[in-house]
XYZ file of C-alpha atoms in Angstrom:
515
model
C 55.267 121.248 105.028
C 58.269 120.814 107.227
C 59.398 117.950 105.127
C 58.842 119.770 101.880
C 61.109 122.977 103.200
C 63.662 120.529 104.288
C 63.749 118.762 101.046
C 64.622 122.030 99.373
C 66.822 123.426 101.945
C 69.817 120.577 101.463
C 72.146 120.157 98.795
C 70.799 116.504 98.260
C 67.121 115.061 98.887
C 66.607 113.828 102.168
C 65.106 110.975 100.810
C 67.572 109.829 98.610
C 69.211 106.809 101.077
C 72.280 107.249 102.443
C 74.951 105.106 100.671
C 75.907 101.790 102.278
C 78.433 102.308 104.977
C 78.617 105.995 104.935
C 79.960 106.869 108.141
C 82.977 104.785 107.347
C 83.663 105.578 104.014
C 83.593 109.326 104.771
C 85.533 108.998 108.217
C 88.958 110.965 108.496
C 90.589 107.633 109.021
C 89.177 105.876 106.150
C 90.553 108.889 103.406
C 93.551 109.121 105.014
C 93.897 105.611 104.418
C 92.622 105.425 101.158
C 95.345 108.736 100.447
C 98.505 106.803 102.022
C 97.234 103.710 99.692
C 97.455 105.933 96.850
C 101.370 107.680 97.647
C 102.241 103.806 98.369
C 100.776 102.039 94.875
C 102.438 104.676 93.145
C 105.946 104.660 94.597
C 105.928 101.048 95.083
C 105.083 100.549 90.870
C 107.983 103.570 90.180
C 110.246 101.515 92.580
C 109.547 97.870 91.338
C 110.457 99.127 87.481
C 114.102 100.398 88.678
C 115.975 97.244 89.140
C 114.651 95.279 86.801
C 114.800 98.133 83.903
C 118.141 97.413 83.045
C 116.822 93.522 82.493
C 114.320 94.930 80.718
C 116.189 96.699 78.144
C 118.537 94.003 77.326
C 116.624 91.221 77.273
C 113.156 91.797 76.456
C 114.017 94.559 73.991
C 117.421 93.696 73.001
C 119.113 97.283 73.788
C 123.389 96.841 73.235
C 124.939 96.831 76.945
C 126.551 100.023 76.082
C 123.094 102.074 75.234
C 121.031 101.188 78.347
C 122.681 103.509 81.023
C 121.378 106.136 78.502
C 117.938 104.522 78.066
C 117.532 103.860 81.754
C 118.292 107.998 82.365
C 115.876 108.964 79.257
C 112.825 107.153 80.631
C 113.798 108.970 84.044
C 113.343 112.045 82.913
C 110.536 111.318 80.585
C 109.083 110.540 83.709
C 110.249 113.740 85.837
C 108.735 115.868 82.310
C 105.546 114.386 82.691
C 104.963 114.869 86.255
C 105.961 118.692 85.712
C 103.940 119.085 82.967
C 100.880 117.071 84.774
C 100.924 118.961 87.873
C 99.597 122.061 86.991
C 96.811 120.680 84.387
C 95.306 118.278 87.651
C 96.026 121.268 89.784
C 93.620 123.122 87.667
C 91.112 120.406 87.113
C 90.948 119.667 91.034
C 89.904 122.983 92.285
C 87.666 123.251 89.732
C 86.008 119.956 89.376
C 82.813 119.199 91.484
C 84.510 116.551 93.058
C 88.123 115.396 94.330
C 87.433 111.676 93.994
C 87.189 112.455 89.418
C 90.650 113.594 88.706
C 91.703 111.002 91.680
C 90.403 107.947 90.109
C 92.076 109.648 86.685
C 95.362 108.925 88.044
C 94.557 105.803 88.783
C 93.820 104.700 85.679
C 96.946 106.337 84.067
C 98.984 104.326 85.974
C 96.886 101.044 85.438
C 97.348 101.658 81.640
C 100.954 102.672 81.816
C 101.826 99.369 83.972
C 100.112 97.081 81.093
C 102.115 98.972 78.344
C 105.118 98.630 80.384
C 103.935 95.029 80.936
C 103.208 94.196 77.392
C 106.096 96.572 75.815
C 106.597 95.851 71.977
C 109.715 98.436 71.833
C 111.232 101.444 73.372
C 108.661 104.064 72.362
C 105.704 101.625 74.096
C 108.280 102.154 77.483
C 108.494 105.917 77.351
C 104.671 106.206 76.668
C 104.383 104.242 79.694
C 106.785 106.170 81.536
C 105.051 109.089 80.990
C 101.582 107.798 81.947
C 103.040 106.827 85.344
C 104.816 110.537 85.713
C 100.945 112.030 85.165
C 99.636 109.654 87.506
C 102.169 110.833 90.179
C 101.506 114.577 89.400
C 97.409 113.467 90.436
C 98.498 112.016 93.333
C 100.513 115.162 95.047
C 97.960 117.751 93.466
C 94.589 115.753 94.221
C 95.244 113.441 97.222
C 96.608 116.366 99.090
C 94.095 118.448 98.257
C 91.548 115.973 99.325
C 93.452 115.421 102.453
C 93.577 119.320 103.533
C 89.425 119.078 102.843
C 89.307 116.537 105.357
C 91.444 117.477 108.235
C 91.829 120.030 110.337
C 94.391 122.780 109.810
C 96.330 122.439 113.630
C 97.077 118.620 112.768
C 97.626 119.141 108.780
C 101.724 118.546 108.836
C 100.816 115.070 111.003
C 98.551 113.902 107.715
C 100.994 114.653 105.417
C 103.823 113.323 107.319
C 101.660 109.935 107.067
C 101.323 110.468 103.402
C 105.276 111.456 102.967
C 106.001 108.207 104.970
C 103.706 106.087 102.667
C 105.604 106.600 99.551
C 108.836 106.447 100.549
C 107.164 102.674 101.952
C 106.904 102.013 98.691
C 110.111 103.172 97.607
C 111.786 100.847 100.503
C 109.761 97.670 99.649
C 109.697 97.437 96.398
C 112.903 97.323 94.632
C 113.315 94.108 97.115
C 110.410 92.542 96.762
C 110.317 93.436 92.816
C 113.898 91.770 92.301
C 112.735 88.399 94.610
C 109.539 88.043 92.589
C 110.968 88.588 89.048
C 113.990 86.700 90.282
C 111.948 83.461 91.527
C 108.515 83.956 89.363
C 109.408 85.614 86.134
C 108.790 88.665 84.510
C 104.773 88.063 84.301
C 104.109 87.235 88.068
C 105.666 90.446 89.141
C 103.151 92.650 87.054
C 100.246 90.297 88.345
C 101.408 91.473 92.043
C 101.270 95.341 90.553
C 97.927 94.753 89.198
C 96.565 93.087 92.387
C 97.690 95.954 94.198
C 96.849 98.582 92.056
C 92.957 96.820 91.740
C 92.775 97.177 95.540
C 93.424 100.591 95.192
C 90.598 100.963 92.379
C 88.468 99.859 95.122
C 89.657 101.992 98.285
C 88.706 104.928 95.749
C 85.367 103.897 94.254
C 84.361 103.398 98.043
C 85.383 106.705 99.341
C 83.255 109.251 100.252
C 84.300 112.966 100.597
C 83.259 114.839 103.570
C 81.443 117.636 101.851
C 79.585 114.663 100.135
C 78.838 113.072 102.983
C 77.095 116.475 104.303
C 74.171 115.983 102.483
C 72.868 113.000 103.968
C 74.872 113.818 107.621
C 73.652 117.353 107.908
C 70.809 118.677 109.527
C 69.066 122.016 107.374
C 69.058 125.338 109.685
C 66.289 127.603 109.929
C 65.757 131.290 110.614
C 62.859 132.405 112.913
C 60.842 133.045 109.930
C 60.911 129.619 108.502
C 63.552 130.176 105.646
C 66.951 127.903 105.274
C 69.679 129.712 106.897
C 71.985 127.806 104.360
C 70.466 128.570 101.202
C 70.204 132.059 102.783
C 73.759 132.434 102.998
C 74.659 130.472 100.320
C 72.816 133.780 97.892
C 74.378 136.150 99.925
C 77.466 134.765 99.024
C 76.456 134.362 95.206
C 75.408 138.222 95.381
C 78.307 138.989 97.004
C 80.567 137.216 94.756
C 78.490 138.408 91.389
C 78.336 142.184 92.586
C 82.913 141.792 92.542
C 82.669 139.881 89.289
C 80.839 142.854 88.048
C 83.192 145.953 89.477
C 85.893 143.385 88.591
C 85.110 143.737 84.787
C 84.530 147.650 84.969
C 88.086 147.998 86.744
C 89.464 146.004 83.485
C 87.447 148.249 81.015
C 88.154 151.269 82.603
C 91.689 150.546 82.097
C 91.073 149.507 78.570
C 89.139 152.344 77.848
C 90.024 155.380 80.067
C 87.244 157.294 78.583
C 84.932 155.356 80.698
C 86.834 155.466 83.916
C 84.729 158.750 85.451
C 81.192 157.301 84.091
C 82.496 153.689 85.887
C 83.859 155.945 88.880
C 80.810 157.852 89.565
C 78.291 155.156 88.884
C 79.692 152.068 89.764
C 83.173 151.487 91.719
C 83.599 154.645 93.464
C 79.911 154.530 94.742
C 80.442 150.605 95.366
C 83.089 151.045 97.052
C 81.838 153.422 99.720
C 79.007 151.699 99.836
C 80.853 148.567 100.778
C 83.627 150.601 103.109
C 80.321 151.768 105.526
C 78.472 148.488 105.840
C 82.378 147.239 107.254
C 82.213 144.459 104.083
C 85.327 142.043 104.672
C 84.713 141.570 100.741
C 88.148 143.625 98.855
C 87.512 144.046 95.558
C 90.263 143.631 93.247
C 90.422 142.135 89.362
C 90.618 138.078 88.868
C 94.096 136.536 88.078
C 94.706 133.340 87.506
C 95.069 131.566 90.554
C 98.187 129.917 90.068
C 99.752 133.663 88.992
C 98.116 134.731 92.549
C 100.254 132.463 94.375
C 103.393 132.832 92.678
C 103.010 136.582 94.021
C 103.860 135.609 97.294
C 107.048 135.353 99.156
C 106.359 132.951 101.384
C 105.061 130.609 98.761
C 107.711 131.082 96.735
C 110.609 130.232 99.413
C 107.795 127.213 100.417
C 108.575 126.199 96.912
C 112.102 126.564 96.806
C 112.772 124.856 99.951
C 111.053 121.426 98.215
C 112.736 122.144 95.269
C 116.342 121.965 97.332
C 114.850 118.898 99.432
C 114.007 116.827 96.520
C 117.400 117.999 94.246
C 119.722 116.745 97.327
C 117.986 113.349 97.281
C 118.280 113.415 93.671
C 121.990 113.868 93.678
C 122.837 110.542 95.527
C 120.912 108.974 92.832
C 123.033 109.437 90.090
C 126.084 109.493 92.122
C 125.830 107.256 95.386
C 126.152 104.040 93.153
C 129.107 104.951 91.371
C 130.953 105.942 94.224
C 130.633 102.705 95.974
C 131.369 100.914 93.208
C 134.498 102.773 92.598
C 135.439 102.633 96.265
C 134.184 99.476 97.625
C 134.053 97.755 94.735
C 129.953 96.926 95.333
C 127.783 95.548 92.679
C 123.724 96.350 92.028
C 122.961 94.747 95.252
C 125.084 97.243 97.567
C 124.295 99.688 95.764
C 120.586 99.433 96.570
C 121.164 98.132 99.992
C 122.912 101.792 100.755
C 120.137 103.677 100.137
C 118.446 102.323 102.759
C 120.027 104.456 105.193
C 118.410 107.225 104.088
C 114.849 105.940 103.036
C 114.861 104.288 106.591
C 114.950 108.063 108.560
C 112.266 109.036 106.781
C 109.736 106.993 108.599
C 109.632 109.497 110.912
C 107.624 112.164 108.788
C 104.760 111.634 110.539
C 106.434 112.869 113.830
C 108.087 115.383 112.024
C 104.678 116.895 110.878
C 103.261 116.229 114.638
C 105.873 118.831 116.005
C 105.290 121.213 112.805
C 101.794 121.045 113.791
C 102.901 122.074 117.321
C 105.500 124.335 117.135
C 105.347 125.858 113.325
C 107.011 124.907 110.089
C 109.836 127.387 110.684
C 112.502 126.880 112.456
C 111.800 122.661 111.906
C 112.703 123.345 108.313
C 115.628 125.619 109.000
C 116.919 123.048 111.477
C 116.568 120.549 108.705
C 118.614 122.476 105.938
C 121.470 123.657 108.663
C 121.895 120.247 109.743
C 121.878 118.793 106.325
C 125.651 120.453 105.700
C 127.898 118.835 108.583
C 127.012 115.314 107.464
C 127.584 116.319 103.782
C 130.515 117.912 104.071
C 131.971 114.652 106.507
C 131.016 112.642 103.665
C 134.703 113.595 102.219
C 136.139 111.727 104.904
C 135.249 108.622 102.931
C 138.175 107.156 100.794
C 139.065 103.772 100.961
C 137.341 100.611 101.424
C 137.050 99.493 104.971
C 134.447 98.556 107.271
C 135.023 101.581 109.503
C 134.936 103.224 106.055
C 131.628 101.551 105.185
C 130.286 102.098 108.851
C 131.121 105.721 108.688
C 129.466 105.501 105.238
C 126.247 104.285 106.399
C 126.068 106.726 109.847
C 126.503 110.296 107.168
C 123.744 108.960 105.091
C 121.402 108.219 108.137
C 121.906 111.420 109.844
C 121.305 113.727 106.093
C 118.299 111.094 105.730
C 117.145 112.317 109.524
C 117.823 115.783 108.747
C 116.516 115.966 105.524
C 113.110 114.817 106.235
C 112.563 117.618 108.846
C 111.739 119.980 105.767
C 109.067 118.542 103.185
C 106.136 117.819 105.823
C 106.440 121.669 107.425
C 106.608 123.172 104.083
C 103.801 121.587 102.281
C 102.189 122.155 105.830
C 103.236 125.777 105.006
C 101.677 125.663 101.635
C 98.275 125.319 103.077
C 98.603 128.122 105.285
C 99.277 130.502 102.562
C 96.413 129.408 100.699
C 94.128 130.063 103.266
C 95.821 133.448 104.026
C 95.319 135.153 100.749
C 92.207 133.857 100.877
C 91.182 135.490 104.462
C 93.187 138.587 103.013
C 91.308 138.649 99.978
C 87.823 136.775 100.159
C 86.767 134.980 96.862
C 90.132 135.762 95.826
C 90.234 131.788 94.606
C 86.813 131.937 93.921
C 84.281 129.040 94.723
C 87.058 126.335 93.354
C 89.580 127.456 95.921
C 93.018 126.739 95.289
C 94.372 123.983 96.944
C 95.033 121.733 93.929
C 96.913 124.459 92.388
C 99.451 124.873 95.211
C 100.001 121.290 95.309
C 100.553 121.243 91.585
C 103.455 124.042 92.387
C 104.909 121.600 95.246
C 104.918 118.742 92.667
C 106.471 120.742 90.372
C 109.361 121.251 92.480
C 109.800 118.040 93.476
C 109.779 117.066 89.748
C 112.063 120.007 88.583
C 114.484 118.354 92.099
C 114.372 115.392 90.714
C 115.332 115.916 87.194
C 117.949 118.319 88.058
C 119.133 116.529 90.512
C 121.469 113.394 89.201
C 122.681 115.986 86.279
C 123.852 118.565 88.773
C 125.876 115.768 90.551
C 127.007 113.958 87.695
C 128.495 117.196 86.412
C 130.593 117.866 89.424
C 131.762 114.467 90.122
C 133.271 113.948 86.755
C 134.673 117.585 86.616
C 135.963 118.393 90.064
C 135.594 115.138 91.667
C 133.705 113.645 94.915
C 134.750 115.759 97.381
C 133.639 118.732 95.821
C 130.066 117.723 95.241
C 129.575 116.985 98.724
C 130.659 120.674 99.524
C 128.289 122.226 96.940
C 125.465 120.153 98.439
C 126.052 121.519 102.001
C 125.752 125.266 100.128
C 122.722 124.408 98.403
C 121.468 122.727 101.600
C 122.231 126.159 103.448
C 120.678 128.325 100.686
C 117.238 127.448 101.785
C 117.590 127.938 105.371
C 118.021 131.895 104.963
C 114.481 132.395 102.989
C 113.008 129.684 104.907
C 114.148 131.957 108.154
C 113.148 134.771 106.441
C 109.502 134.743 105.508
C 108.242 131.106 106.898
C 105.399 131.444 109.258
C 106.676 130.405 112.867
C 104.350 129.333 115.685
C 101.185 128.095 114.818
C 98.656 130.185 113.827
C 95.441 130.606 116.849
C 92.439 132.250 114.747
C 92.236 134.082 111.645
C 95.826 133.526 109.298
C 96.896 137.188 108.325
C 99.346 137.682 105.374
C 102.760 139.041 106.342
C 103.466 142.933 105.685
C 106.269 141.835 102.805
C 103.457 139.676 101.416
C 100.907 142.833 101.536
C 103.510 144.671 99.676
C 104.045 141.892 97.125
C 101.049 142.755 95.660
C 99.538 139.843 96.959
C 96.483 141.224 98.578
């Protein structure tokens, strides 16, 4: 008998075995891991293409010398569109599919068919198609991996995880332009794509093997009974339906009644009204309000949207010394390709330290970390005027500027996506079943990619524009401004210390309409 209730009480058969290894394969550790794997695979494929695209182009596809800087910047931003355009479409499928590890392995098979397109190309419009694949597989790997990663973790050591996954992919960004240009250098065009597909395989596996924690439950959890005999989980779990079922319902009347004011008094009297005071004496923490779109929900508040805009102004100032870094070297110094990679090591290199970064976010409060970050941004851009002529001093100076904005800057992505998690689970205390059963995690990432995509296409346009209108010097000022722009609403409405307990929603975000 006991056997039979317990059998019926869990979300899996208890005597279905538990798969091979499962302790492993669902430990923190293990999808962290298996996350981090994911950010690196990704970057390092989207790094290894840039220096030998230009190669590419000419020789493989037989593009005139004077067509491939515009080329190289189309399949760029075909690659930026893609990822904004993904993001919200995974966002969506990831809080509402039954499982994390679907739209994950998606991704990874984007990416594995966009690499053989790019590996086999035939012409241009095989490369853009490619291009595009990659930007979609980039979109599921901010919206779903950091999704799975808040399911996993706790929420005091959140901005540590993510500083681990932030520090991942720029990993990948820092290895693989080198290693890309030594292997296609000394092997040839088709040994470097048999090193991406080795390492994108391995990451096939990590992802088949892993096990999501609240799939692991049904083997590792015990079932809970009440004094009466009955499961205390499935219990809860109708409560919760009923609960959830009974708002659907007064949900739909509110939208008739609005439709239809003729039926607002027979809907008052017999259904809301009477609802609602029935609900207001038995203390219910349920509010009842009509379903929006969740995505719509969280662009209603504040604090999400400065969240939003502060990764939007992290990623658009990295963007900037993309398109306009190498030509000013070259113009000053006189450096070739190799240089003008080399240089951007000094500010990949800082941002090794995201995991730290997160630790004290984690401690302290994604506040004043990412206010600190966008004030400190502006003396080092601003200084970077001082550089004029070539000399090593010149070069040292050079190299110092873009180390301290690559220290500073990285003090402001981990606490805001951090923040983004917070906020989530804020309008969801707020408002209970607000998100409904899906929740909406994948959807706030999907925002966060979206701004780092938006950054990034902006980005080299924005400086490009200045440089060649009002010079160097100029475009180092109007970074520092931008820079400064998202410290005030970052001040402003950014949750400071750590949150002990329930997360409340902030009085301006009550009066957003939020709640």
């Amino acid at each position: 008998m006991n056997r039979v209730r317990e059998e019926t009480c869990l979300r899996a058969p208890k005597t279905k075995k538990p798969p091979w290894l499962l302790k492993y394969r669902s430990s923190k550790w293990f999808i962290l891991f298996t996350i981090c794997m994911a950010a690196f695979t990704d970057y390092f494929v989207y790094g290894v293409i840039v220096p030998i695209l230009p190669f590419t182009l000419t020789d493989r596809l037989g593009i005139p010398e004077n067509q491939v800087q515009y080329f190289a910047s189309l399949l760029f931003a075909v690659f930026g569109a893609a990822m904004l355009i993904g993001s919200p479409i995974f966002g969506w499928f990831t809080d509402h599919s039954s499982s994390r590890r679907a739209p994950f392995l998606i991704g990874l098979m984007l990416l594995a068919i966009g690499t053989i397109m790019l590996c086999v190309e035939i012409n241009i419009y095989i490369i853009v198609a490619s291009r595009i694949l990659q930007g979609l597989s980039t979109s599921v790997v901010y919206t779903t991996g950091l999704a799975l990663l808040v399911d996993t973790v706790h929420a005091e050591e959140i901005g540590f995880f993510i500083g681990c996954f932030s520090s991942s992919s720029n990993v990948g960004l820092l290895v693989s332009p080198f290693l890309g240009g030594l292997v296609y250098s000394q092997a040839g065009y088709y040994v470097l794509f048999a090193m991406l597909f080795a390492i994108i395989f391995f990451d096939i596996l990590l992802r088949l093997v892993l096990v999501e924690k609240r799939d692991a439950k049904n083997w590792t959890e015990r079932p809970k009974y009440d004094s009466y005999g009955a499961c205390i989980d499935i219990l809860e779990q109708g409560r919760k339906t009923d609960l959830q079922q009974k708002q659907l319902e007064i949900n739909n009347n509110i939208t008739e009644s609005v439709a239809n004011p003729s039926r607002e008094e027979q809907y008052s009297s017999s259904t809301g009204e009477g609802e609602r005071a029935r609900m207001a004496d038995n203390n219910s923490p349920i509010k009842f309000h009509a379903r929006t779109a969740s995505i719509i929900t969280l662009l209603k508040s504040p604090r999400l949207s400065v969240a939003i805009y502060g990764i939007f102004v992290n990623y658009a100032l990295l963007a900037t010394f993309d398109g306009a870094l190498p030509l000013f070297v070259k113009r000053t110094f006189g450096w070739g390709s190799l240089g003008a990679g080399l240089i951007f090591l000094c500010i990949a290199l800082p941002t090794l330290i995201a995991p730290l970064v997160g630790m004290l976010s984690d401690k302290y409060g994604p506040r004043w970390i990412a206010v600190c970050g966008f004030v400190l941004n502006a003396p080092s851009l601003v200084l970077l005027r001082q550089i004029t002529h070539d000399a090593t001093e010149q070069v040292v100076l050079l190299c110092v500027l873009l180390a301290l904005f690559g220290l500073t800057n990285n003090l402001v992505m981990s606490p805001l996506a951090a923040e983004l998690t917070f906020i989530v689970e804020a309008i969801e205390q707020e408002n209970p079943g607000i998100f409904g059963q899906s929740g909406a995690y994948g959807q706030a990432f999907a925002l966060l990619t979206c701004a780092m995509a938006t950054g990034t296409m902006l980005g080299p346009p924005f400086s490009g524009v200045l440089v060649a209108n009002y010079g160097w010097n100029f475009m180092t000022l109007m970074l520092a401004v931008l820079s400064t722009s998202g410290a005030i609403p970052v001040l402003i409405f950014t949750s400071g210390m750590p949150t002990k307990g329930p997360i409340q929603l902030s009085d301006t975000e009550n009066s957003a309409g939020v709640a």
